[in-house]
Amino acid sequence: MNTRRHLLQNTSAGFGWLAFQALSQQWAQGAAPPKTLNPLAPKPPHFAPRAKRVIFMYMQGGPSHLDTFDWKPELVRAQEKKLQKYMGSVFEFKPRGQSGLMISEAFPELAKHADSLCVLNGMKTATNAHQMATVALHIGSESFVRPSMGAWVVYGLGSEAEDLPGFVTINPIADNGGAMNYGSAFLPASFQGTRLNTSGGGVAHLANTRLSDADQKRQIDFIQKANRRLSGQVPGNPEIEGVIQSYELAYKMQTSVPMTLDLDKEPEHIREMYGLNDGDTERFGTQCLMARRMAEKGVRFIQLTSPGWDHHNGLRENLGRQCRSIDRPIAGLIADLKQRDMLKDTLILWGGEFGRGSVYDNEIYNGRGHNGGGYTMWMVGGGVKGGYVHGSTDEMGDTAATGIIGTHDLHATLLHLLGINHERLTYRYAGRNFRLTDVAGEVAKDILT
């Protein structure tokens, strides 16, 4: 006897049955009680993690690996012989620490931590365009809207911070992807990054100047009661759950954010360590100290941004100024985390969307062009080898030659250090499972301790 199920299965290539199955799953999921009332509650990793949290330092514009961490003596000799228009490093390289890592004079303070650095000299991305390379670094795709890596991390692990967001981004760029670089896309809104600033109290309009604390509490309670009633009518709706959680977290943040970001409470020697008393280093030093304080509070993913690394001209002067602005702050953060016994489970990731080319971009203006074929990022802490160089570029520094790490490989490795199998961290959307690493990604196991 034919039934409606048989009819759906046997007509129009079974598309009606597929639609019915999808709807059935949605109804079943909607009827099931939520696993947790708080989507940001800590979740168990897939296996024992090496790191508990990430501090990602994004150098917007593409820092020159050839003048910082990728020593190329052949490139210097090629310039001296006036071959093609090769441009040797504008800074001197020296072996640093007991490991002998080659780091240029542009980073004198960071060089003191050479034995803690894991330098990735075989980085590679698919494009030389700022927009596409920036978006790919942050979300794993050059052209499609996808959740950012910070959103994926918090989706997978939750957060240990009870009164702060699980994912924060400080002074993010407004272009080259903008909010997409810290957005949650099709993941629930609870996992998107919260934007903080180094000025204006961190979060705009955080304080309520029109209502007393008691009146505001009554207002929030009324709104949340209405939201929960609506959630009961439409169970399992991630947008409604996101609104409920955002109101509760925002109310807590009115107290927690000013306390966490009150850097005046730090002793003078700590402020000096981060360069807060120097106009050249104050801006990024403030970001680094904010990051340490949020890491202490349990924030899972913290992103810092340093703009202005796109050096097509005046390389020595402009790159030197950029390096000075971050050198002492980063060294201060590493030293501070070490003395608090936090570096062992805090992973710091440094780098930009790509590197720079080996030839003069314009010989008159003394700069370098974009190069995604081979460049450098580095990690420190959180279960990676210190005083270690992984991978290399060719003799002129243009192409990744060994130990190649692409964007998906970088994301797979970052998730692995956090105890997450990148192939198992998925979210079902539009009829299929998505993941940060799409259908690729290999963990760089050689860099693990």
Short mmCIF file of C-alpha atoms in Angstrom, two decimals:
data_model
loop_
_atom_site.label_atom_id
_atom_site.label_comp_id
_atom_site.label_asym_id
_atom_site.label_seq_id
_atom_site.Cartn_x
_atom_site.Cartn_y
_atom_site.Cartn_z
CA MET A 1 0.00 0.00 0.00
CA ASN A 2 1.36 3.43 -0.92
CA THR A 3 1.68 5.95 1.87
CA ARG A 4 2.53 9.63 1.85
CA ARG A 5 6.09 8.72 2.84
CA HIS A 6 6.38 6.40 -0.17
CA LEU A 7 5.02 9.14 -2.42
CA LEU A 8 7.60 11.65 -1.18
CA GLN A 9 10.40 9.10 -1.61
CA ASN A 10 9.48 7.99 -5.11
CA THR A 11 8.45 11.18 -6.89
CA SER A 12 10.56 14.09 -8.18
CA ALA A 13 13.80 12.22 -7.40
CA GLY A 14 12.88 12.16 -3.74
CA PHE A 15 13.36 15.90 -3.16
CA GLY A 16 10.12 16.10 -1.20
CA TRP A 17 11.40 13.41 1.17
CA LEU A 18 14.69 15.27 1.65
CA ALA A 19 12.81 18.45 2.57
CA PHE A 20 10.58 16.51 4.96
CA GLN A 21 13.63 14.96 6.67
CA ALA A 22 15.28 18.37 7.12
CA LEU A 23 12.10 19.82 8.62
CA SER A 24 11.72 16.81 10.90
CA GLN A 25 15.24 17.31 12.23
CA GLN A 26 14.57 20.99 12.90
CA TRP A 27 11.32 20.18 14.69
CA ALA A 28 13.05 17.50 16.76
CA GLN A 29 15.88 19.86 17.67
CA GLY A 30 13.39 22.59 18.54
CA ALA A 31 11.43 20.26 20.79
CA ALA A 32 14.54 19.07 22.63
CA PRO A 33 15.59 21.05 25.72
CA PRO A 34 18.76 23.10 25.30
CA LYS A 35 21.95 21.44 26.52
CA THR A 36 22.90 24.50 28.51
CA LEU A 37 21.21 27.73 29.47
CA ASN A 38 24.41 29.62 28.77
CA PRO A 39 25.99 29.06 25.33
CA LEU A 40 29.24 30.55 26.66
CA ALA A 41 29.55 28.03 29.51
CA PRO A 42 32.86 26.11 29.42
CA LYS A 43 32.77 22.96 27.29
CA PRO A 44 35.14 20.00 27.40
CA PRO A 45 37.78 19.83 24.65
CA HIS A 46 38.14 16.77 22.42
CA PHE A 47 41.46 15.89 24.07
CA ALA A 48 43.90 17.32 26.61
CA PRO A 49 44.73 20.89 25.51
CA ARG A 50 48.14 22.52 25.58
CA ALA A 51 46.61 26.02 25.66
CA LYS A 52 43.52 27.41 27.38
CA ARG A 53 43.30 30.75 25.60
CA VAL A 54 44.60 32.63 22.55
CA ILE A 55 45.99 36.14 22.14
CA PHE A 56 46.14 36.90 18.41
CA MET A 57 48.24 39.92 17.43
CA TYR A 58 47.18 40.97 13.95
CA MET A 59 49.64 43.18 12.06
CA GLN A 60 47.40 44.77 9.41
CA GLY A 61 49.06 45.38 6.06
CA GLY A 62 51.61 42.56 5.86
CA PRO A 63 54.88 42.96 7.80
CA SER A 64 58.10 42.26 5.92
CA HIS A 65 59.46 38.87 6.99
CA LEU A 66 62.68 39.64 5.10
CA ASP A 67 63.52 42.49 7.47
CA THR A 68 62.40 40.92 10.74
CA PHE A 69 62.47 37.11 11.20
CA ASP A 70 63.55 35.51 7.89
CA TRP A 71 67.30 36.04 7.40
CA LYS A 72 68.34 35.92 3.75
CA PRO A 73 72.09 36.48 3.23
CA GLU A 74 71.78 35.51 -0.45
CA LEU A 75 69.31 38.35 -0.91
CA VAL A 76 71.84 40.80 0.51
CA ARG A 77 74.53 39.50 -1.85
CA ALA A 78 72.14 39.73 -4.81
CA GLN A 79 71.52 43.40 -4.01
CA GLU A 80 75.24 44.08 -3.73
CA LYS A 81 75.75 42.50 -7.16
CA LYS A 82 72.81 44.55 -8.49
CA LEU A 83 71.00 41.45 -9.73
CA GLN A 84 67.46 42.22 -11.01
CA LYS A 85 66.26 44.74 -8.44
CA TYR A 86 66.72 42.62 -5.36
CA MET A 87 66.50 44.43 -2.05
CA GLY A 88 68.40 43.03 0.92
CA SER A 89 67.24 43.51 4.47
CA VAL A 90 67.26 47.10 5.68
CA PHE A 91 68.14 45.84 9.18
CA GLU A 92 71.01 43.76 10.51
CA PHE A 93 70.27 40.23 11.69
CA LYS A 94 72.00 38.58 14.66
CA PRO A 95 71.67 35.20 16.39
CA ARG A 96 69.64 35.63 19.58
CA GLY A 97 69.46 33.63 22.79
CA GLN A 98 70.91 30.19 23.37
CA SER A 99 68.92 28.89 20.42
CA GLY A 100 70.61 31.31 18.02
CA LEU A 101 67.38 32.41 16.35
CA MET A 102 68.11 35.00 13.68
CA ILE A 103 66.11 38.14 14.54
CA SER A 104 66.74 41.60 13.13
CA GLU A 105 67.71 44.67 15.09
CA ALA A 106 64.16 45.97 14.57
CA PHE A 107 63.06 43.93 17.62
CA PRO A 108 65.69 44.37 20.35
CA GLU A 109 63.30 43.71 23.27
CA LEU A 110 61.44 40.81 21.69
CA ALA A 111 64.82 39.28 20.76
CA LYS A 112 65.44 38.78 24.50
CA HIS A 113 62.68 36.15 24.38
CA ALA A 114 64.12 34.35 21.35
CA ASP A 115 64.29 31.06 23.22
CA SER A 116 60.51 31.19 23.70
CA LEU A 117 59.60 31.98 20.07
CA CYS A 118 58.38 29.41 17.56
CA VAL A 119 59.02 31.09 14.20
CA LEU A 120 56.95 29.86 11.24
CA ASN A 121 58.95 30.80 8.14
CA GLY A 122 56.97 28.66 5.70
CA MET A 123 53.65 30.50 5.81
CA LYS A 124 51.66 30.72 2.59
CA THR A 125 48.34 32.24 1.53
CA ALA A 126 46.49 32.09 -1.79
CA THR A 127 46.36 35.79 -2.65
CA ASN A 128 48.34 39.02 -2.58
CA ALA A 129 45.26 41.23 -2.14
CA HIS A 130 44.72 42.80 1.30
CA GLN A 131 40.96 42.26 1.40
CA MET A 132 40.98 38.60 0.43
CA ALA A 133 44.08 37.64 2.42
CA THR A 134 42.82 39.41 5.55
CA VAL A 135 39.42 37.75 5.40
CA ALA A 136 40.99 34.35 4.71
CA LEU A 137 43.27 34.67 7.74
CA HIS A 138 40.37 35.54 10.01
CA ILE A 139 37.56 33.30 8.73
CA GLY A 140 39.21 30.64 6.56
CA SER A 141 37.58 31.73 3.30
CA GLU A 142 38.56 34.39 0.80
CA SER A 143 35.13 35.07 -0.65
CA PHE A 144 32.32 33.62 1.49
CA VAL A 145 30.89 34.91 4.77
CA ARG A 146 31.99 32.45 7.44
CA PRO A 147 32.40 32.54 11.24
CA SER A 148 35.70 34.00 12.43
CA MET A 149 38.27 31.78 14.11
CA GLY A 150 37.58 33.45 17.46
CA ALA A 151 33.88 32.64 17.11
CA TRP A 152 34.70 29.01 16.27
CA VAL A 153 36.98 28.72 19.31
CA VAL A 154 34.33 30.04 21.69
CA TYR A 155 31.65 27.90 20.02
CA GLY A 156 33.84 24.85 20.62
CA LEU A 157 35.11 25.59 24.13
CA GLY A 158 32.89 28.26 25.65
CA SER A 159 34.52 30.71 28.03
CA GLU A 160 35.73 30.78 31.62
CA ALA A 161 34.83 34.47 31.98
CA GLU A 162 31.53 34.89 33.82
CA ASP A 163 31.09 38.63 33.35
CA LEU A 164 33.04 39.29 30.13
CA PRO A 165 32.58 38.11 26.54
CA GLY A 166 34.34 34.92 25.49
CA PHE A 167 35.82 36.65 22.43
CA VAL A 168 37.00 40.26 22.34
CA THR A 169 38.73 42.27 19.64
CA ILE A 170 40.58 45.47 20.53
CA ASN A 171 40.78 48.34 18.03
CA PRO A 172 39.81 46.17 15.02
CA ILE A 173 40.17 47.49 11.48
CA ALA A 174 37.06 48.91 9.82
CA ASP A 175 37.99 47.90 6.25
CA ASN A 176 39.25 44.72 4.53
CA GLY A 177 36.37 42.69 5.89
CA GLY A 178 35.56 44.89 8.87
CA ALA A 179 33.16 43.25 11.32
CA MET A 180 33.21 40.02 9.30
CA ASN A 181 36.71 39.39 10.69
CA TYR A 182 35.28 38.97 14.18
CA GLY A 183 31.70 38.01 13.34
CA SER A 184 29.85 34.75 13.95
CA ALA A 185 28.11 34.49 10.53
CA PHE A 186 25.74 31.51 10.79
CA LEU A 187 26.90 30.53 14.28
CA PRO A 188 24.66 31.85 17.06
CA ALA A 189 25.29 35.54 17.80
CA SER A 190 26.55 34.71 21.30
CA PHE A 191 29.88 33.64 19.79
CA GLN A 192 30.74 36.78 17.83
CA GLY A 193 33.57 39.05 18.97
CA THR A 194 32.88 42.05 21.18
CA ARG A 195 34.66 45.19 20.03
CA LEU A 196 36.71 47.05 22.65
CA ASN A 197 38.66 50.28 22.28
CA THR A 198 41.75 51.52 24.07
CA SER A 199 39.98 54.82 24.68
CA GLY A 200 36.57 55.91 25.91
CA GLY A 201 36.28 53.28 28.62
CA GLY A 202 36.61 50.33 26.27
CA VAL A 203 32.95 50.00 25.22
CA ALA A 204 30.89 52.88 23.87
CA HIS A 205 27.64 53.74 25.69
CA LEU A 206 28.33 51.13 28.38
CA ALA A 207 27.17 53.29 31.28
CA ASN A 208 23.46 54.10 31.66
CA THR A 209 23.21 57.79 32.55
CA ARG A 210 19.38 57.91 32.52
CA LEU A 211 18.42 55.18 34.98
CA SER A 212 19.55 54.22 38.45
CA ASP A 213 20.98 50.71 38.95
CA ALA A 214 17.71 49.56 40.56
CA ASP A 215 15.54 50.98 37.77
CA GLN A 216 17.79 49.53 35.12
CA LYS A 217 17.62 46.11 36.79
CA ARG A 218 13.81 46.24 36.74
CA GLN A 219 13.88 47.23 33.08
CA ILE A 220 16.22 44.37 32.15
CA ASP A 221 14.12 41.88 34.13
CA PHE A 222 10.99 42.99 32.26
CA ILE A 223 12.68 42.68 28.85
CA GLN A 224 14.15 39.29 29.67
CA LYS A 225 10.79 37.98 30.87
CA ALA A 226 9.29 38.92 27.50
CA ASN A 227 12.24 37.37 25.64
CA ARG A 228 11.96 34.09 27.54
CA ARG A 229 8.22 33.94 26.89
CA LEU A 230 8.94 34.37 23.17
CA SER A 231 11.68 31.73 23.37
CA GLY A 232 9.17 29.29 24.82
CA GLN A 233 6.89 29.90 21.85
CA VAL A 234 9.74 29.42 19.35
CA PRO A 235 12.04 26.89 21.07
CA GLY A 236 15.59 26.43 19.88
CA ASN A 237 15.77 29.79 18.08
CA PRO A 238 19.45 30.89 18.27
CA GLU A 239 18.65 34.55 17.58
CA ILE A 240 16.32 34.81 20.58
CA GLU A 241 18.78 32.94 22.80
CA GLY A 242 21.53 35.28 21.60
CA VAL A 243 19.46 38.35 22.55
CA ILE A 244 18.76 36.94 26.01
CA GLN A 245 22.42 36.20 26.65
CA SER A 246 23.58 39.54 25.25
CA TYR A 247 21.30 41.49 27.63
CA GLU A 248 22.49 39.50 30.64
CA LEU A 249 26.16 39.81 29.69
CA ALA A 250 25.86 43.52 28.86
CA TYR A 251 24.38 44.20 32.29
CA LYS A 252 27.29 42.38 33.97
CA MET A 253 29.80 44.18 31.76
CA GLN A 254 28.73 47.58 33.11
CA THR A 255 30.65 46.66 36.23
CA SER A 256 33.23 44.17 34.99
CA VAL A 257 34.59 46.10 31.99
CA PRO A 258 35.54 49.31 33.86
CA MET A 259 37.20 47.23 36.59
CA THR A 260 39.07 45.00 34.13
CA LEU A 261 40.25 47.86 31.94
CA ASP A 262 41.27 50.18 34.79
CA LEU A 263 44.98 50.07 34.02
CA ASP A 264 45.73 52.84 36.53
CA LYS A 265 45.55 50.17 39.23
CA GLU A 266 48.60 48.45 37.78
CA PRO A 267 51.89 49.18 39.60
CA GLU A 268 54.29 51.56 37.92
CA HIS A 269 56.85 48.87 37.04
CA ILE A 270 54.18 46.93 35.10
CA ARG A 271 53.09 50.04 33.21
CA GLU A 272 56.73 50.70 32.37
CA MET A 273 57.20 47.08 31.25
CA TYR A 274 54.42 47.49 28.67
CA GLY A 275 55.60 50.92 27.52
CA LEU A 276 52.54 52.83 28.72
CA ASN A 277 54.68 55.84 29.64
CA ASP A 278 56.12 56.21 26.13
CA GLY A 279 54.15 57.90 23.37
CA ASP A 280 55.55 55.50 20.74
CA THR A 281 54.46 52.35 22.56
CA GLU A 282 51.49 53.48 24.65
CA ARG A 283 48.75 52.53 22.18
CA PHE A 284 49.80 48.93 21.56
CA GLY A 285 51.10 48.58 25.12
CA THR A 286 47.59 49.41 26.35
CA GLN A 287 46.18 46.65 24.15
CA CYS A 288 48.71 44.15 25.50
CA LEU A 289 48.01 45.01 29.13
CA MET A 290 44.26 44.86 28.50
CA ALA A 291 44.82 41.42 26.98
CA ARG A 292 46.67 40.16 30.04
CA ARG A 293 43.94 41.37 32.38
CA MET A 294 41.22 39.76 30.27
CA ALA A 295 43.20 36.53 30.02
CA GLU A 296 43.33 36.46 33.81
CA LYS A 297 39.53 36.81 33.87
CA GLY A 298 39.08 33.78 31.62
CA VAL A 299 38.39 35.36 28.21
CA ARG A 300 39.02 32.63 25.66
CA PHE A 301 40.07 34.53 22.50
CA ILE A 302 41.60 38.02 22.53
CA GLN A 303 42.59 39.81 19.34
CA LEU A 304 44.84 42.87 19.18
CA THR A 305 45.42 44.95 16.06
CA SER A 306 48.36 47.06 14.94
CA PRO A 307 47.58 48.89 11.66
CA GLY A 308 50.04 50.40 9.19
CA TRP A 309 52.31 47.54 8.02
CA ASP A 310 51.81 48.08 4.27
CA HIS A 311 55.26 49.48 3.42
CA HIS A 312 55.59 50.23 -0.26
CA ASN A 313 58.04 53.04 0.46
CA GLY A 314 60.45 54.35 3.09
CA LEU A 315 60.91 50.81 4.37
CA ARG A 316 63.66 51.34 6.94
CA GLU A 317 62.05 54.40 8.52
CA ASN A 318 58.43 53.25 8.38
CA LEU A 319 58.99 49.61 9.29
CA GLY A 320 61.37 50.68 12.04
CA ARG A 321 58.69 52.94 13.52
CA GLN A 322 56.10 50.16 13.40
CA CYS A 323 58.42 47.66 15.06
CA ARG A 324 59.30 50.12 17.82
CA SER A 325 55.61 50.65 18.55
CA ILE A 326 55.05 46.96 19.38
CA ASP A 327 58.47 45.67 20.43
CA ARG A 328 58.47 46.61 24.12
CA PRO A 329 54.72 45.94 24.62
CA ILE A 330 54.97 42.40 23.24
CA ALA A 331 58.15 41.66 25.20
CA GLY A 332 56.43 43.05 28.29
CA LEU A 333 53.39 40.82 27.77
CA ILE A 334 55.53 37.70 27.35
CA ALA A 335 57.56 38.53 30.47
CA ASP A 336 54.42 39.32 32.46
CA LEU A 337 52.72 36.07 31.48
CA LYS A 338 55.87 34.15 32.38
CA GLN A 339 56.09 35.65 35.85
CA ARG A 340 52.41 34.86 36.45
CA ASP A 341 52.90 31.27 35.22
CA MET A 342 50.34 31.90 32.46
CA LEU A 343 52.47 31.63 29.32
CA LYS A 344 52.45 27.83 29.47
CA ASP A 345 48.70 27.76 28.72
CA THR A 346 48.36 31.02 26.77
CA LEU A 347 49.05 30.82 23.04
CA ILE A 348 50.23 34.06 21.46
CA LEU A 349 49.98 34.20 17.65
CA TRP A 350 51.64 37.09 15.76
CA GLY A 351 51.47 37.99 12.08
CA GLY A 352 49.75 39.71 9.18
CA GLU A 353 47.79 38.63 6.14
CA PHE A 354 50.96 38.08 4.05
CA GLY A 355 54.60 39.19 3.75
CA ARG A 356 56.61 41.33 1.33
CA GLY A 357 58.53 40.71 -1.89
CA SER A 358 62.28 40.44 -2.39
CA VAL A 359 62.58 43.16 -5.07
CA TYR A 360 62.05 46.88 -4.86
CA ASP A 361 58.37 47.69 -5.24
CA ASN A 362 59.60 51.06 -6.43
CA GLU A 363 63.35 51.58 -6.31
CA ILE A 364 62.96 55.32 -5.93
CA TYR A 365 60.74 54.98 -2.88
CA ASN A 366 62.62 52.05 -1.29
CA GLY A 367 59.75 49.72 -0.40
CA ARG A 368 58.44 46.20 -0.94
CA GLY A 369 55.29 44.87 -2.60
CA HIS A 370 52.85 42.23 -1.36
CA ASN A 371 53.85 38.57 -1.17
CA GLY A 372 51.54 35.76 -0.12
CA GLY A 373 53.76 33.02 -1.52
CA GLY A 374 56.01 32.87 1.51
CA TYR A 375 56.18 34.82 4.75
CA THR A 376 56.53 34.58 8.54
CA MET A 377 54.26 34.32 11.54
CA TRP A 378 55.30 33.24 15.01
CA MET A 379 53.81 31.67 18.12
CA VAL A 380 54.89 31.60 21.74
CA GLY A 381 53.63 29.73 24.80
CA GLY A 382 50.63 27.40 24.84
CA GLY A 383 52.42 24.17 23.94
CA VAL A 384 54.71 25.20 21.06
CA LYS A 385 58.47 24.74 20.93
CA GLY A 386 60.59 27.70 21.96
CA GLY A 387 63.76 28.82 20.20
CA TYR A 388 62.57 26.93 17.14
CA VAL A 389 62.23 27.73 13.44
CA HIS A 390 59.72 25.73 11.43
CA GLY A 391 59.84 25.85 7.65
CA SER A 392 61.65 28.13 5.26
CA THR A 393 61.31 30.18 2.12
CA ASP A 394 63.57 29.94 -0.92
CA GLU A 395 66.92 31.77 -1.05
CA MET A 396 65.32 35.08 -1.94
CA GLY A 397 62.39 34.71 0.47
CA ASP A 398 59.61 34.79 -2.11
CA THR A 399 58.18 31.27 -1.91
CA ALA A 400 57.54 28.90 0.97
CA ALA A 401 59.83 25.92 0.37
CA THR A 402 59.71 23.66 3.42
CA GLY A 403 57.39 23.27 6.40
CA ILE A 404 54.63 24.98 4.43
CA ILE A 405 51.67 26.14 6.52
CA GLY A 406 48.62 27.40 4.65
CA THR A 407 45.66 29.19 6.18
CA HIS A 408 43.71 26.00 6.92
CA ASP A 409 46.84 24.39 8.38
CA LEU A 410 47.32 27.38 10.69
CA HIS A 411 43.73 27.15 11.91
CA ALA A 412 43.94 23.37 12.36
CA THR A 413 47.11 23.79 14.43
CA LEU A 414 45.62 26.56 16.58
CA LEU A 415 42.54 24.43 17.32
CA HIS A 416 44.73 21.40 18.07
CA LEU A 417 46.69 23.36 20.66
CA LEU A 418 43.36 24.17 22.32
CA GLY A 419 42.41 20.51 22.43
CA ILE A 420 40.04 20.60 19.45
CA ASN A 421 40.03 18.22 16.50
CA HIS A 422 39.37 20.62 13.62
CA GLU A 423 37.52 17.94 11.66
CA ARG A 424 35.05 17.41 14.51
CA LEU A 425 34.34 21.08 15.22
CA THR A 426 31.36 21.48 12.90
CA TYR A 427 28.08 23.37 12.67
CA ARG A 428 25.20 22.31 10.47
CA TYR A 429 23.91 25.08 8.26
CA ALA A 430 22.04 25.13 4.94
CA GLY A 431 21.92 21.35 4.80
CA ARG A 432 25.57 20.51 5.44
CA ASN A 433 28.23 20.61 8.12
CA PHE A 434 30.65 23.53 8.04
CA ARG A 435 33.97 23.90 9.83
CA LEU A 436 36.69 26.54 10.16
CA THR A 437 39.10 24.52 8.02
CA ASP A 438 36.51 23.68 5.31
CA VAL A 439 37.70 20.36 3.81
CA ALA A 440 41.45 20.81 4.34
CA GLY A 441 43.96 21.55 7.08
CA GLU A 442 46.91 19.62 8.55
CA VAL A 443 48.24 20.12 12.07
CA ALA A 444 51.89 21.27 12.13
CA LYS A 445 52.90 18.57 14.62
CA ASP A 446 56.62 19.42 14.45
CA ILE A 447 56.08 22.64 16.40
CA LEU A 448 54.31 20.96 19.34
CA THR A 449 56.10 20.32 22.62
#
